């Protein structure tokens, strides 16, 4: 039998594998892997994936997803906590199944209840976020693989992430992105945009009746384990832009310069608009076409058809303009890499955060239609010189720049620091 060789302690001649983990603080304190808790919405999940990427754990991540039943009566239950929603849906399903059995015996046609989100959208390859399974995995593998980084974003992930923290606090470091509207001590770190704290400002307080203020969150200013950002986290960094520039070279390099990219989203609760904004945009774009070499327009999945129809009708036949038809491959990363300037509708924090990370001119249309915390978001962008309003009087051949918005890297740095304060460290 061969003798067991213990690793050499610090100070001994280095071996081929370097200093073993047990002399670097122990494998128990080295985070090598990440779990992402998603909610099925790209804008939300992109934030978690972007943070994990910035931390160097992209190749060692596992995506779990909180899914809700969709369709029919479920659209009226989406405001409930996920676990309550699923229980109600289960009861309804059982009642429906029994009723269907009785109807079938009478020879009537059957109408099936809609399937759950995961089944209808091909999510079978994404693991369902189950607290017990994740906690068990974190505990059983901690001795071999070290602690687990858990990153979650979105309202439906809050109870899952906080439960993992409560049940496996010695084995996990839990980061919740976006303000959870609950006790922040349920997480190791919260990363939230500054405008999530808009309800605490005097201006916001004036907009809310006194008897309702106790129900508006957050009710306390950020404490030491809250990281404030200007915008949303994302995956766009210099490496991603270089890769996209190479991947899209053949399509974008020949285009006449300057290249103007227009990103059109859709109205939201705090930024309402309709065909009036589409008409304003088409008129203003016509005014700046003379100073553009080429223009590329993209719609999001939230863009109302009546808005996109106006854009296509008014601009679709112009020789300088190309409108993406929504078919894959999505040119978004190519646009970020190759554009000389951007025009973005005001409602999308995600889109604006990404384009402002390029350091290129960004023009916003529709900010005057925004309300509540989005007013604060646009104020911060203007104060930092990241954006200008799009008026239709611009000369697109004139460039301007600013220090790129770097929220994701700055948040990752804060995660590193917080993990170090706990006596752990990250090692990709």
C-alpha positions in Angstrom: 0.0 0.0 0.0 1.4 3.4 -0.9 1.7 5.9 1.9 -0.7 8.9 1.9 1.2 12.0 0.8 0.1 15.2 2.7 0.3 18.4 0.8 3.3 20.6 1.4 2.7 23.5 3.9 3.4 27.1 3.0 7.1 27.8 2.8 8.0 24.5 1.4 9.2 24.2 -2.2 6.2 24.7 -4.6 4.7 21.6 -6.1 3.3 21.2 -9.6 -0.2 22.0 -8.4 0.8 25.1 -6.4 -0.3 25.7 -2.7 -3.2 23.4 -1.8 -6.5 24.9 -0.8 -6.2 23.7 2.8 -3.3 26.1 3.3 -5.0 29.0 1.5 -7.8 29.3 3.9 -9.4 25.9 3.2 -11.6 24.6 0.5 -14.5 25.4 2.8 -13.9 29.1 2.2 -13.3 29.1 -1.6 -16.4 29.8 -3.8 -16.0 28.1 -7.1 -19.6 27.8 -8.4 -22.8 29.8 -8.6 -26.5 29.1 -8.6 -28.8 31.5 -10.4 -32.4 31.7 -9.4 -34.4 33.1 -12.3 -38.0 34.0 -13.0 -38.2 33.5 -16.7 -38.0 37.2 -17.7 -34.8 37.9 -19.7 -34.4 41.5 -18.3 -34.3 40.1 -14.8 -32.3 37.0 -15.4 -29.8 38.9 -17.5 -28.8 40.9 -14.3 -27.9 37.7 -12.4 -26.1 36.2 -15.3 -24.2 39.4 -15.8 -23.0 39.5 -12.2 -21.9 35.9 -12.3 -20.0 36.6 -15.5 -18.3 39.6 -13.9 -17.3 37.4 -11.0 -15.6 34.9 -13.3 -18.0 32.0 -12.7 -19.9 31.9 -16.0 -18.6 28.4 -16.8 -19.5 27.1 -13.3 -23.1 28.2 -12.9 -26.4 26.4 -12.7 -29.7 28.1 -13.7 -32.8 27.3 -11.7 -36.1 29.0 -12.5 -39.2 29.8 -10.5 -42.1 29.1 -12.8 -45.8 30.1 -12.5 -48.8 28.5 -14.1 -49.7 30.6 -17.2 -52.9 31.2 -19.1 -56.6 31.4 -18.3 -57.3 32.2 -14.7 -53.6 32.3 -13.8 -53.3 35.7 -15.4 -55.5 37.0 -12.5 -53.3 35.3 -9.8 -49.9 36.5 -10.8 -49.9 39.1 -8.0 -49.9 36.3 -5.4 -46.7 34.8 -3.9 -45.6 31.9 -6.1 -46.3 29.1 -3.6 -49.8 30.4 -2.9 -50.5 30.8 -6.7 -49.4 27.2 -7.3 -51.5 25.8 -4.5 -54.6 27.6 -5.8 -53.9 26.4 -9.3 -53.5 22.8 -8.0 -56.9 23.0 -6.3 -58.5 24.5 -9.4 -56.9 21.8 -11.6 -58.2 19.0 -9.3 -61.7 20.5 -9.5 -61.4 20.9 -13.2 -60.2 17.3 -13.7 -63.2 16.0 -11.8 -65.5 18.2 -13.7 -63.9 17.1 -17.0 -64.4 13.5 -16.0 -68.1 14.1 -15.5 -68.4 16.0 -18.7 -66.6 13.3 -20.7 -69.0 10.7 -19.5 -71.8 12.8 -21.0 -70.0 12.9 -24.3 -69.1 16.6 -24.4 -65.9 18.1 -25.8 -63.0 18.8 -23.5 -61.1 22.0 -23.1 -57.7 21.5 -21.6 -56.3 23.9 -18.9 -53.1 25.6 -20.1 -49.8 23.9 -19.1 -47.3 25.4 -16.7 -44.8 27.9 -18.0 -41.9 25.5 -18.1 -43.6 23.0 -20.3 -45.1 25.4 -22.8 -41.9 27.3 -23.4 -39.4 24.5 -23.5 -38.0 25.0 -20.0 -37.6 21.3 -19.3 -33.8 21.7 -19.5 -33.9 24.4 -16.8 -34.2 23.1 -13.3 -37.2 24.1 -11.2 -36.1 26.2 -8.2 -36.7 23.9 -5.3 -35.4 25.2 -1.9 -34.9 21.7 -0.4 -32.9 20.4 -3.3 -30.6 23.5 -3.5 -30.1 23.5 0.3 -29.3 19.8 0.3 -26.8 20.2 -2.6 -25.1 23.2 -0.8 -24.7 21.3 2.4 -23.7 17.9 1.0 -21.1 19.3 -1.4 -19.6 22.1 0.7 -16.8 19.9 2.1 -15.7 19.0 -1.4 -16.6 22.0 -3.5 -16.7 24.9 -1.0 -19.5 27.4 -0.4 -22.1 28.2 -2.9 -22.8 31.6 -4.4 -26.6 32.2 -4.9 -27.7 35.1 -7.1 -31.4 35.8 -7.6 -33.4 38.6 -9.3 -37.1 39.4 -9.5 -40.1 39.3 -7.2 -40.8 35.6 -7.6 -37.3 34.6 -6.5 -37.3 36.5 -3.2 -38.8 33.7 -1.0 -36.7 31.1 -2.6 -33.4 32.9 -2.1 -34.2 34.0 1.4 -35.2 30.5 2.4 -31.9 29.1 1.0 -30.1 31.7 3.1 -32.0 30.8 6.3 -31.6 27.0 5.9 -28.0 26.9 4.7 -26.4 30.1 6.0 -23.1 28.4 6.7 -22.8 27.1 3.2 -24.0 29.9 0.9 -23.6 33.6 0.1 -26.9 34.9 -1.2 -27.2 38.0 -3.4 -30.6 39.4 -4.2 -30.7 41.8 -7.1 -33.4 44.6 -7.1 -35.0 45.7 -3.9 -36.9 42.8 -2.4 -39.5 45.0 -0.7 -38.9 43.0 2.5 -36.4 42.6 5.4 -33.0 43.0 3.8 -31.3 41.0 6.5 -32.8 37.9 4.8 -29.9 38.1 2.3 -26.1 38.5 2.5 -26.2 41.3 0.0 -28.8 43.3 -1.9 -27.9 45.1 -5.2 -30.5 47.7 -6.1 -30.6 50.7 -8.4 -30.7 54.1 -6.6 -34.1 54.9 -8.1 -35.6 51.9 -6.1 -35.1 54.3 -3.1 -37.1 57.1 -4.8 -40.1 56.6 -2.4 -37.9 58.0 0.4 -37.3 61.3 -1.3 -39.3 64.4 -0.3 -40.6 64.7 -3.9 -42.0 61.1 -3.8 -43.4 61.6 -0.3 -45.4 64.5 -1.6 -47.0 62.3 -4.2 -48.3 59.7 -1.7 -51.1 60.3 0.8 -49.8 60.2 4.3 -52.0 57.2 5.3 -50.5 55.2 2.4 -46.8 55.9 3.1 -46.4 53.1 5.5 -47.3 50.7 2.7 -44.7 52.1 0.3 -41.4 50.3 0.2 -38.6 50.7 0.9 -39.3 52.4 4.2 -35.7 52.6 5.4 -32.6 54.0 3.7 -30.0 51.5 2.4 -27.7 50.0 5.0 -24.1 48.6 4.8 -25.0 45.4 2.8 -26.9 47.2 0.1 -25.0 48.1 -3.1 -26.6 50.9 -5.1 -26.3 51.1 -8.8 -27.4 53.7 -11.4 -29.0 51.2 -13.7 -29.5 47.5 -14.2 -26.7 44.9 -14.3 -26.1 43.1 -17.6 -23.6 41.0 -19.5 -22.1 43.8 -21.7 -18.4 44.4 -21.1 -15.3 45.1 -23.2 -14.7 41.4 -23.8 -18.3 40.8 -25.0 -18.1 43.9 -27.3 -14.9 42.7 -28.8 -16.3 39.3 -29.5 -19.5 40.8 -31.0 -17.4 43.2 -33.2 -15.7 40.1 -34.7 -18.8 38.0 -35.0 -20.8 40.8 -36.8 -17.9 42.3 -38.8 -19.1 41.1 -42.2 -22.5 42.6 -41.7 -21.7 45.9 -40.1 -18.3 46.9 -41.3 -19.5 47.8 -44.9 -22.3 50.0 -43.7 -22.0 53.8 -44.3 -21.1 55.8 -41.2 -22.2 57.1 -38.8 -24.4 54.1 -37.9 -27.4 55.1 -35.8 -29.1 52.3 -33.8 -32.7 52.8 -32.6 -34.1 50.5 -29.9 -37.8 50.7 -29.4 -39.4 49.1 -26.3 -43.0 49.3 -25.1 -45.0 51.3 -22.6 -44.9 50.3 -18.9 -46.7 51.3 -15.7 -44.3 54.2 -15.1 -43.8 55.2 -18.7 -46.9 55.3 -20.8 -47.0 56.0 -24.5 -48.7 54.8 -27.7 -48.8 55.8 -31.3 -48.2 59.5 -30.4 -44.6 58.6 -29.4 -44.2 56.5 -32.6 -45.2 59.5 -34.7 -42.9 61.8 -32.8 -40.0 59.4 -33.4 -40.6 59.0 -37.1 -40.8 62.8 -37.6 -37.6 63.3 -35.6 -35.7 60.5 -37.4 -36.6 62.0 -40.8 -35.0 65.2 -39.6 -31.7 63.6 -38.8 -31.4 61.2 -41.7 -29.2 63.6 -43.7 -26.5 63.3 -41.1 -26.7 59.5 -40.8 -24.9 57.0 -43.0 -27.2 54.2 -42.0 -29.9 53.5 -39.5 -30.9 50.2 -37.9 -34.2 49.8 -35.9 -35.1 47.1 -33.5 -38.3 46.4 -31.6 -38.6 44.5 -28.3 -41.1 41.8 -27.5 -43.1 44.5 -25.6 -43.5 46.8 -28.5 -47.2 47.2 -29.3 -48.0 46.2 -32.9 -49.7 49.6 -33.5 -46.4 51.3 -32.6 -44.2 49.0 -34.8 -46.7 49.3 -37.7 -46.3 53.1 -37.8 -42.5 52.9 -37.7 -42.5 50.3 -40.5 -45.0 52.2 -42.6 -43.2 55.6 -42.3 -39.6 54.4 -42.4 -39.5 50.9 -43.8 -38.8 51.8 -47.4 -36.1 54.4 -46.8 -32.8 53.2 -48.4 -30.7 54.2 -45.3 -32.9 52.3 -42.9 -33.0 48.6 -42.0 -35.7 47.3 -39.6 -34.9 44.0 -37.9 -37.7 41.5 -38.5 -37.3 39.8 -35.1 -35.9 36.6 -36.6 -32.8 35.0 -35.2 -29.9 35.7 -35.0 -30.6 38.8 -32.8 -28.2 41.6 -33.9 -28.4 43.4 -30.5 -24.7 42.7 -29.5 -23.6 43.6 -33.0 -25.5 46.9 -32.7 -23.8 47.6 -29.3 -20.4 46.9 -30.8 -20.7 48.7 -34.2 -23.1 51.6 -33.6 -21.8 55.2 -33.5 -24.9 56.5 -31.6 -28.1 55.2 -30.1 -31.7 56.3 -29.7 -33.6 54.5 -27.0 -37.2 54.8 -25.7 -37.2 55.9 -22.1 -39.1 53.1 -20.4 -36.3 50.4 -20.5 -33.8 50.6 -17.7 -32.1 47.5 -19.1 -31.6 48.8 -22.6 -30.4 52.2 -21.4 -28.0 50.5 -19.0 -26.5 48.5 -21.7 -26.0 51.2 -24.3 -24.6 53.6 -21.6 -21.9 51.0 -20.9 -20.5 51.6 -24.4 -19.4 55.3 -23.8 -21.1 56.2 -27.1 -23.8 59.0 -27.6 -27.2 57.9 -26.3 -30.3 59.9 -27.1 -33.5 59.2 -25.2 -37.1 59.7 -26.4 -40.1 59.8 -24.2 -38.5 60.6 -20.8 -41.0 63.4 -20.3 -43.8 60.7 -20.3 -42.2 58.8 -17.4 -43.4 59.0 -13.7 -42.5 57.9 -10.2 -39.0 56.3 -9.9 -38.2 56.4 -13.6 -38.1 60.2 -13.3 -35.2 59.7 -10.8 -33.5 57.2 -13.0 -33.4 59.6 -16.0 -32.3 62.4 -13.7 -29.2 60.4 -12.7 -28.4 59.5 -16.3 -28.5 63.2 -17.3 -26.5 64.3 -14.2 -23.7 62.0 -15.2 -23.8 63.1 -18.8 -24.7 59.6 -20.1 -27.8 60.6 -22.2 -29.3 63.6 -24.0 -32.9 64.0 -25.1 -33.6 63.2 -28.8 -35.2 66.3 -30.4 -34.7 65.7 -34.1 -32.3 68.7 -34.4 -29.1 66.7 -33.8 -26.2 66.3 -36.2 -25.4 62.6 -35.9 -22.0 63.1 -37.4 -20.9 65.0 -34.3 -19.8 62.6 -31.6 -19.6 63.0 -27.8 -18.6 60.6 -25.0 -18.6 60.0 -21.3 -17.1 57.5 -18.8 -19.0 54.3 -19.5 -21.6 53.1 -17.0 -19.9 50.3 -15.1 -22.4 49.1 -12.6 -21.9 45.4 -13.1 -18.1 45.5 -12.5 -18.5 47.8 -9.5 -21.2 45.5 -8.0 -18.9 42.5 -8.6 -16.1 44.3 -6.7 -18.4 44.9 -3.7 -19.4 41.2 -3.7 -15.7 40.2 -3.6 -15.2 42.6 -0.7 -18.2 41.3 1.3 -17.1 37.7 0.7 -13.6 38.5 2.0 -15.1 40.1 5.1 -16.8 36.8 5.8 -13.4 35.0 5.5 -14.1 33.5 2.2 -12.9 34.2 -1.3 -13.9 33.7 -4.9 -11.8 31.6 -7.2 -13.0 31.0 -10.8 
